Amino acid sequence: MPDAVYRLDPSGRFTYLNPAAERLLGHRAAELLGRNAGDAFPALRGSLAEEQYRKVLDDGRSREFQFFYEPVGRWFEVRIFPDPSGAVVLFRDIDLRRRSDEERDAQVRQLTAVLEALPSPTVLVGRDGRILSTNRAWSSNAAALPDQVLPSRLGEDYLMVMSRGLDPKTHAELVAGLEPLLAGTEPGGDGTFQWDYSCQMLAGQGWFHLHATRVDAAGRVVITHLDVTEQVRAREELVWKVRHDDLTGLPNRARLLELAGEALAVPGRIAGALLMLDLDGFKTINDSLGHQIGDELLRQVGGRLSQEIRPGDTVARLGGDQFVVLAHGCDASEAAALAFRLQTVFAQPFSAGEISVPLSASIGVAVARSDVRDAHHLLSDADAAMFAAKSSGRDRVHLFSPSLREAARWRLEVATKLRGDAIDQLVVHYQPVVRLDTGQIEGVEALVRWQHPERGLLSPDTFLSVAEETGQIIPITRWLLRETTRRAAEWAADGMALRMSVNVSARHFSAETLVRDVRVALQQSGLPADQLVLELTETSVAEDPTRAEDQLAVLRRFGVRVAIDDFGTGWSSLAQLFSLPIGTLKIDRSLIAAAERVSVGDTGAVLAAIVGLTRTLGIRSVAEGIETPEHLRLVREAGCDLAQGWLLGHPMPADRLREWVREVQRQGGDLCAMAVSGGAVPASR
């Protein structure tokens, strides 16, 4: 833009300047951003400019005025527009033009011929409204004249001439403003009338600034028509960009909240809803295929959603891979039906060049209630519902309920405490891992718990997911490695050598500190590397297989064992899974339950196939979730190497585990025989 533009926040601090503003203000943007305008330019305090800026913030209406800035002795034309983050100020130096106008007005009282010096179409009108003189721009019907306004003859009525090119409403505004000026009764009595209008031109819609000035006691008025089409279009473009997403062209968060607020404010409104969509696993797509393809996919998602919504509804993009649909006039069932229909958008894969990418979305639905008047509140409800949909699995729809808000508050509390002293409140429980051939205890799996000062002992599913989101899982795992290796080393020194299994998050791979953290824990504790087992879920490995493979290979060479946990619940391929340096495969309890259902007092063919595959690859198998003698029989007959579950021992604190192991050893040490014999296993809790 040729005009200078800057943006101020509600406190008057600079948040944006264009190059023209830097030149006129005499400072680079880096010098002004974040500074208060009054501090940077003290002469503005108490001035007309500051007064107009405050009025714009107060009533949300634009202001336009001319302002004399005393430190430089120059006049500026200023336009201030309200903005969601404060106000946008457009200004330009009009000192020369203003002084020229003043000089010309003096000459107009002597000679009407001076009008020829004006580039814009200009007329000199008498008190009766008839044209006394025109300049060449007017006579040649220049671009700033409305379509159908023909060069007029002297003596014609100016308002009648303008009526040929303006619609009745616009023409009535011109009459209402100009007639008092001609009669000398205009409000304020300053002898001027300024008016912005739009009209249809031969080249399309145009915007113009009309300036009328009474030049002498006889009541003669000079009227100029300035074409401001480019400035208006630039301003509209700036306003559009402020309210829309650059990538997709959809309304952004600010515009969505504005539209939702307007809908909630309608008296007697019919219920509406916000539907928040979060693409499943989109970060993996961005990381693997690149942000250029990711951006193209986001554009396609926005386009498909826009085609699927109902007339009058709005699709917005909050940022990242999150979209929101504002649905008007629908109740909970209609909103849910719309959410399920939006899922069909993802039925067909998306194409980016020659690549076909399947996508799905988790959708949270929040229906407006009579007590909800704030758009931020409704959006927060939709976000909580979306989080619940995300937590329950891929490609789900979840309706908001008040309990979700409590869950959101709890997540915030957890995130806050995990950044504070909560790590000092963590404790570890240990669940035995038993050999199926001898029934001997081979090791334990470390399971972290939170000894909350008010809520008591909390299971990991109440706080670890929040730790994953916030990145606090890394310091928690680092602490867990130090604590468990120290404990295992103490047990070994006391004659109770147990292999220690510790769960590791995928976050540790991306942070690339896993190798160092494991080595530090082993060095400080003195535990042999082969006595430590790192357990990872197959889905966490699949998020970044290259980084996982590199770091696990280093640890494997160092002697640390690697196990894949919850096998059978993830999405990774066997080829990818077994390309990793894995020593142990932990079969998820869901497969044990499935084997129990399909086996008819015989053997679990599914389990036997998995175990046979692991043995072919030299991998040991661990059956999880052994809770009944029937489970134990199935996994022993399938050939599993190890097992763990409540039948064989509950998770227990370190001190209780020591006593429990000694009691098992006093009874012969064969836990499997004890479990089958009818519950002679020592109580573990």
JSON list of C-alpha atoms in Angstrom, two decimals, residues 545-657:
[
{"chain": "A", "resi": 545, "resn": "PRO", "atom": "CA", "xyz": [10.25, -45.67, 12.93]},
{"chain": "A", "resi": 546, "resn": "THR", "atom": "CA", "xyz": [13.56, -44.30, 11.65]},
{"chain": "A", "resi": 547, "resn": "ARG", "atom": "CA", "xyz": [14.42, -42.43, 14.85]},
{"chain": "A", "resi": 548, "resn": "ALA", "atom": "CA", "xyz": [13.18, -45.35, 16.93]},
{"chain": "A", "resi": 549, "resn": "GLU", "atom": "CA", "xyz": [15.27, -47.89, 15.05]},
{"chain": "A", "resi": 550, "resn": "ASP", "atom": "CA", "xyz": [18.46, -45.80, 15.29]},
{"chain": "A", "resi": 551, "resn": "GLN", "atom": "CA", "xyz": [18.19, -45.18, 19.04]},
{"chain": "A", "resi": 552, "resn": "LEU", "atom": "CA", "xyz": [17.04, -48.68, 19.91]},
{"chain": "A", "resi": 553, "resn": "ALA", "atom": "CA", "xyz": [19.92, -50.17, 17.92]},
{"chain": "A", "resi": 554, "resn": "VAL", "atom": "CA", "xyz": [22.40, -48.15, 19.96]},
{"chain": "A", "resi": 555, "resn": "LEU", "atom": "CA", "xyz": [20.81, -49.29, 23.22]},
{"chain": "A", "resi": 556, "resn": "ARG", "atom": "CA", "xyz": [20.67, -52.91, 22.05]},
{"chain": "A", "resi": 557, "resn": "ARG", "atom": "CA", "xyz": [24.40, -52.86, 21.28]},
{"chain": "A", "resi": 558, "resn": "PHE", "atom": "CA", "xyz": [24.94, -51.41, 24.74]},
{"chain": "A", "resi": 559, "resn": "GLY", "atom": "CA", "xyz": [23.17, -54.49, 26.17]},
{"chain": "A", "resi": 560, "resn": "VAL", "atom": "CA", "xyz": [19.74, -53.09, 27.01]},
{"chain": "A", "resi": 561, "resn": "ARG", "atom": "CA", "xyz": [16.81, -55.32, 26.07]},
{"chain": "A", "resi": 562, "resn": "VAL", "atom": "CA", "xyz": [13.86, -53.99, 24.04]},
{"chain": "A", "resi": 563, "resn": "ALA", "atom": "CA", "xyz": [10.24, -55.18, 24.27]},
{"chain": "A", "resi": 564, "resn": "ILE", "atom": "CA", "xyz": [7.17, -54.25, 22.24]},
{"chain": "A", "resi": 565, "resn": "ASP", "atom": "CA", "xyz": [4.19, -53.77, 24.57]},
{"chain": "A", "resi": 566, "resn": "ASP", "atom": "CA", "xyz": [0.46, -54.21, 23.83]},
{"chain": "A", "resi": 567, "resn": "PHE", "atom": "CA", "xyz": [1.10, -56.16, 20.61]},
{"chain": "A", "resi": 568, "resn": "GLY", "atom": "CA", "xyz": [-2.15, -56.55, 18.67]},
{"chain": "A", "resi": 569, "resn": "THR", "atom": "CA", "xyz": [-3.60, -53.09, 19.43]},
{"chain": "A", "resi": 570, "resn": "GLY", "atom": "CA", "xyz": [-1.59, -50.91, 17.04]},
{"chain": "A", "resi": 571, "resn": "TRP", "atom": "CA", "xyz": [-1.42, -50.09, 13.36]},
{"chain": "A", "resi": 572, "resn": "SER", "atom": "CA", "xyz": [2.17, -50.92, 12.43]},
{"chain": "A", "resi": 573, "resn": "SER", "atom": "CA", "xyz": [3.04, -53.68, 9.97]},
{"chain": "A", "resi": 574, "resn": "LEU", "atom": "CA", "xyz": [4.86, -56.86, 10.99]},
{"chain": "A", "resi": 575, "resn": "ALA", "atom": "CA", "xyz": [7.62, -56.07, 8.51]},
{"chain": "A", "resi": 576, "resn": "GLN", "atom": "CA", "xyz": [8.24, -52.71, 10.18]},
{"chain": "A", "resi": 577, "resn": "LEU", "atom": "CA", "xyz": [7.83, -54.16, 13.65]},
{"chain": "A", "resi": 578, "resn": "PHE", "atom": "CA", "xyz": [10.38, -56.94, 13.27]},
{"chain": "A", "resi": 579, "resn": "SER", "atom": "CA", "xyz": [12.92, -54.71, 11.53]},
{"chain": "A", "resi": 580, "resn": "LEU", "atom": "CA", "xyz": [13.60, -53.23, 14.99]},
{"chain": "A", "resi": 581, "resn": "PRO", "atom": "CA", "xyz": [16.12, -54.75, 17.45]},
{"chain": "A", "resi": 582, "resn": "ILE", "atom": "CA", "xyz": [13.40, -56.39, 19.55]},
{"chain": "A", "resi": 583, "resn": "GLY", "atom": "CA", "xyz": [14.11, -59.09, 22.12]},
{"chain": "A", "resi": 584, "resn": "THR", "atom": "CA", "xyz": [10.63, -59.48, 23.62]},
{"chain": "A", "resi": 585, "resn": "LEU", "atom": "CA", "xyz": [7.05, -59.21, 22.36]},
{"chain": "A", "resi": 586, "resn": "LYS", "atom": "CA", "xyz": [4.29, -58.60, 24.92]},
{"chain": "A", "resi": 587, "resn": "ILE", "atom": "CA", "xyz": [0.95, -59.98, 23.71]},
{"chain": "A", "resi": 588, "resn": "ASP", "atom": "CA", "xyz": [-1.94, -57.70, 24.71]},
{"chain": "A", "resi": 589, "resn": "ARG", "atom": "CA", "xyz": [-4.67, -59.02, 26.98]},
{"chain": "A", "resi": 590, "resn": "SER", "atom": "CA", "xyz": [-7.25, -58.38, 24.23]},
{"chain": "A", "resi": 591, "resn": "LEU", "atom": "CA", "xyz": [-5.68, -61.17, 22.17]},
{"chain": "A", "resi": 592, "resn": "ILE", "atom": "CA", "xyz": [-5.77, -63.46, 25.21]},
{"chain": "A", "resi": 593, "resn": "ALA", "atom": "CA", "xyz": [-9.49, -62.76, 25.59]},
{"chain": "A", "resi": 594, "resn": "ALA", "atom": "CA", "xyz": [-10.05, -63.33, 21.87]},
{"chain": "A", "resi": 595, "resn": "ALA", "atom": "CA", "xyz": [-8.20, -66.64, 22.03]},
{"chain": "A", "resi": 596, "resn": "GLU", "atom": "CA", "xyz": [-10.34, -67.69, 24.99]},
{"chain": "A", "resi": 597, "resn": "ARG", "atom": "CA", "xyz": [-13.51, -66.96, 22.99]},
{"chain": "A", "resi": 598, "resn": "VAL", "atom": "CA", "xyz": [-12.50, -68.86, 19.85]},
{"chain": "A", "resi": 599, "resn": "SER", "atom": "CA", "xyz": [-10.90, -71.86, 21.56]},
{"chain": "A", "resi": 600, "resn": "VAL", "atom": "CA", "xyz": [-13.38, -74.55, 22.55]},
{"chain": "A", "resi": 601, "resn": "GLY", "atom": "CA", "xyz": [-11.62, -76.25, 25.45]},
{"chain": "A", "resi": 602, "resn": "ASP", "atom": "CA", "xyz": [-8.75, -76.88, 23.08]},
{"chain": "A", "resi": 603, "resn": "THR", "atom": "CA", "xyz": [-5.93, -74.47, 22.31]},
{"chain": "A", "resi": 604, "resn": "GLY", "atom": "CA", "xyz": [-5.62, -70.90, 21.12]},
{"chain": "A", "resi": 605, "resn": "ALA", "atom": "CA", "xyz": [-4.61, -71.11, 17.47]},
{"chain": "A", "resi": 606, "resn": "VAL", "atom": "CA", "xyz": [-4.21, -67.32, 17.26]},
{"chain": "A", "resi": 607, "resn": "LEU", "atom": "CA", "xyz": [-1.77, -67.28, 20.17]},
{"chain": "A", "resi": 608, "resn": "ALA", "atom": "CA", "xyz": [0.12, -70.28, 18.87]},
{"chain": "A", "resi": 609, "resn": "ALA", "atom": "CA", "xyz": [0.60, -68.59, 15.49]},
{"chain": "A", "resi": 610, "resn": "ILE", "atom": "CA", "xyz": [1.95, -65.41, 17.10]},
{"chain": "A", "resi": 611, "resn": "VAL", "atom": "CA", "xyz": [4.27, -67.31, 19.42]},
{"chain": "A", "resi": 612, "resn": "GLY", "atom": "CA", "xyz": [5.51, -69.45, 16.56]},
{"chain": "A", "resi": 613, "resn": "LEU", "atom": "CA", "xyz": [6.33, -66.33, 14.54]},
{"chain": "A", "resi": 614, "resn": "THR", "atom": "CA", "xyz": [8.24, -64.75, 17.43]},
{"chain": "A", "resi": 615, "resn": "ARG", "atom": "CA", "xyz": [10.28, -67.90, 18.01]},
{"chain": "A", "resi": 616, "resn": "THR", "atom": "CA", "xyz": [11.19, -68.05, 14.33]},
{"chain": "A", "resi": 617, "resn": "LEU", "atom": "CA", "xyz": [12.61, -64.56, 14.71]},
{"chain": "A", "resi": 618, "resn": "GLY", "atom": "CA", "xyz": [14.37, -65.35, 17.99]},
{"chain": "A", "resi": 619, "resn": "ILE", "atom": "CA", "xyz": [12.01, -63.17, 20.06]},
{"chain": "A", "resi": 620, "resn": "ARG", "atom": "CA", "xyz": [10.64, -64.09, 23.49]},
{"chain": "A", "resi": 621, "resn": "SER", "atom": "CA", "xyz": [6.90, -63.73, 24.10]},
{"chain": "A", "resi": 622, "resn": "VAL", "atom": "CA", "xyz": [5.16, -62.37, 27.19]},
{"chain": "A", "resi": 623, "resn": "ALA", "atom": "CA", "xyz": [1.43, -62.86, 27.73]},
{"chain": "A", "resi": 624, "resn": "GLU", "atom": "CA", "xyz": [-0.24, -59.95, 29.54]},
{"chain": "A", "resi": 625, "resn": "GLY", "atom": "CA", "xyz": [-3.52, -59.90, 31.47]},
{"chain": "A", "resi": 626, "resn": "ILE", "atom": "CA", "xyz": [-3.43, -63.44, 32.90]},
{"chain": "A", "resi": 627, "resn": "GLU", "atom": "CA", "xyz": [-6.37, -63.31, 35.30]},
{"chain": "A", "resi": 628, "resn": "THR", "atom": "CA", "xyz": [-7.80, -66.85, 35.33]},
{"chain": "A", "resi": 629, "resn": "PRO", "atom": "CA", "xyz": [-6.42, -70.42, 35.30]},
{"chain": "A", "resi": 630, "resn": "GLU", "atom": "CA", "xyz": [-7.95, -70.76, 31.83]},
{"chain": "A", "resi": 631, "resn": "HIS", "atom": "CA", "xyz": [-5.84, -67.83, 30.59]},
{"chain": "A", "resi": 632, "resn": "LEU", "atom": "CA", "xyz": [-2.78, -69.50, 32.07]},
{"chain": "A", "resi": 633, "resn": "ARG", "atom": "CA", "xyz": [-3.59, -72.80, 30.39]},
{"chain": "A", "resi": 634, "resn": "LEU", "atom": "CA", "xyz": [-4.07, -71.10, 26.99]},
{"chain": "A", "resi": 635, "resn": "VAL", "atom": "CA", "xyz": [-0.77, -69.23, 27.00]},
{"chain": "A", "resi": 636, "resn": "ARG", "atom": "CA", "xyz": [1.22, -72.24, 28.30]},
{"chain": "A", "resi": 637, "resn": "GLU", "atom": "CA", "xyz": [-0.20, -74.49, 25.61]},
{"chain": "A", "resi": 638, "resn": "ALA", "atom": "CA", "xyz": [0.47, -71.82, 22.98]},
{"chain": "A", "resi": 639, "resn": "GLY", "atom": "CA", "xyz": [4.14, -71.89, 24.00]},
{"chain": "A", "resi": 640, "resn": "CYS", "atom": "CA", "xyz": [4.53, -68.40, 25.50]},
{"chain": "A", "resi": 641, "resn": "ASP", "atom": "CA", "xyz": [7.77, -67.87, 27.40]},
{"chain": "A", "resi": 642, "resn": "LEU", "atom": "CA", "xyz": [6.60, -65.44, 30.09]},
{"chain": "A", "resi": 643, "resn": "ALA", "atom": "CA", "xyz": [3.37, -64.13, 31.60]},
{"chain": "A", "resi": 644, "resn": "GLN", "atom": "CA", "xyz": [2.06, -61.47, 33.95]},
{"chain": "A", "resi": 645, "resn": "GLY", "atom": "CA", "xyz": [-1.36, -60.65, 35.36]},
{"chain": "A", "resi": 646, "resn": "TRP", "atom": "CA", "xyz": [-3.41, -60.53, 38.52]},
{"chain": "A", "resi": 647, "resn": "LEU", "atom": "CA", "xyz": [-3.57, -64.33, 38.75]},
{"chain": "A", "resi": 648, "resn": "LEU", "atom": "CA", "xyz": [0.21, -64.36, 39.17]},
{"chain": "A", "resi": 649, "resn": "GLY", "atom": "CA", "xyz": [0.64, -61.14, 41.14]},
{"chain": "A", "resi": 650, "resn": "HIS", "atom": "CA", "xyz": [-0.78, -57.63, 41.46]},
{"chain": "A", "resi": 651, "resn": "PRO", "atom": "CA", "xyz": [1.36, -54.47, 41.10]},
{"chain": "A", "resi": 652, "resn": "MET", "atom": "CA", "xyz": [2.80, -53.69, 44.54]},
{"chain": "A", "resi": 653, "resn": "PRO", "atom": "CA", "xyz": [5.16, -51.22, 46.24]},
{"chain": "A", "resi": 654, "resn": "ALA", "atom": "CA", "xyz": [8.86, -52.05, 46.38]},
{"chain": "A", "resi": 655, "resn": "ASP", "atom": "CA", "xyz": [8.87, -52.99, 50.08]},
{"chain": "A", "resi": 656, "resn": "ARG", "atom": "CA", "xyz": [5.87, -55.28, 49.68]},
{"chain": "A", "resi": 657, "resn": "LEU", "atom": "CA", "xyz": [7.43, -56.93, 46.62]}
]
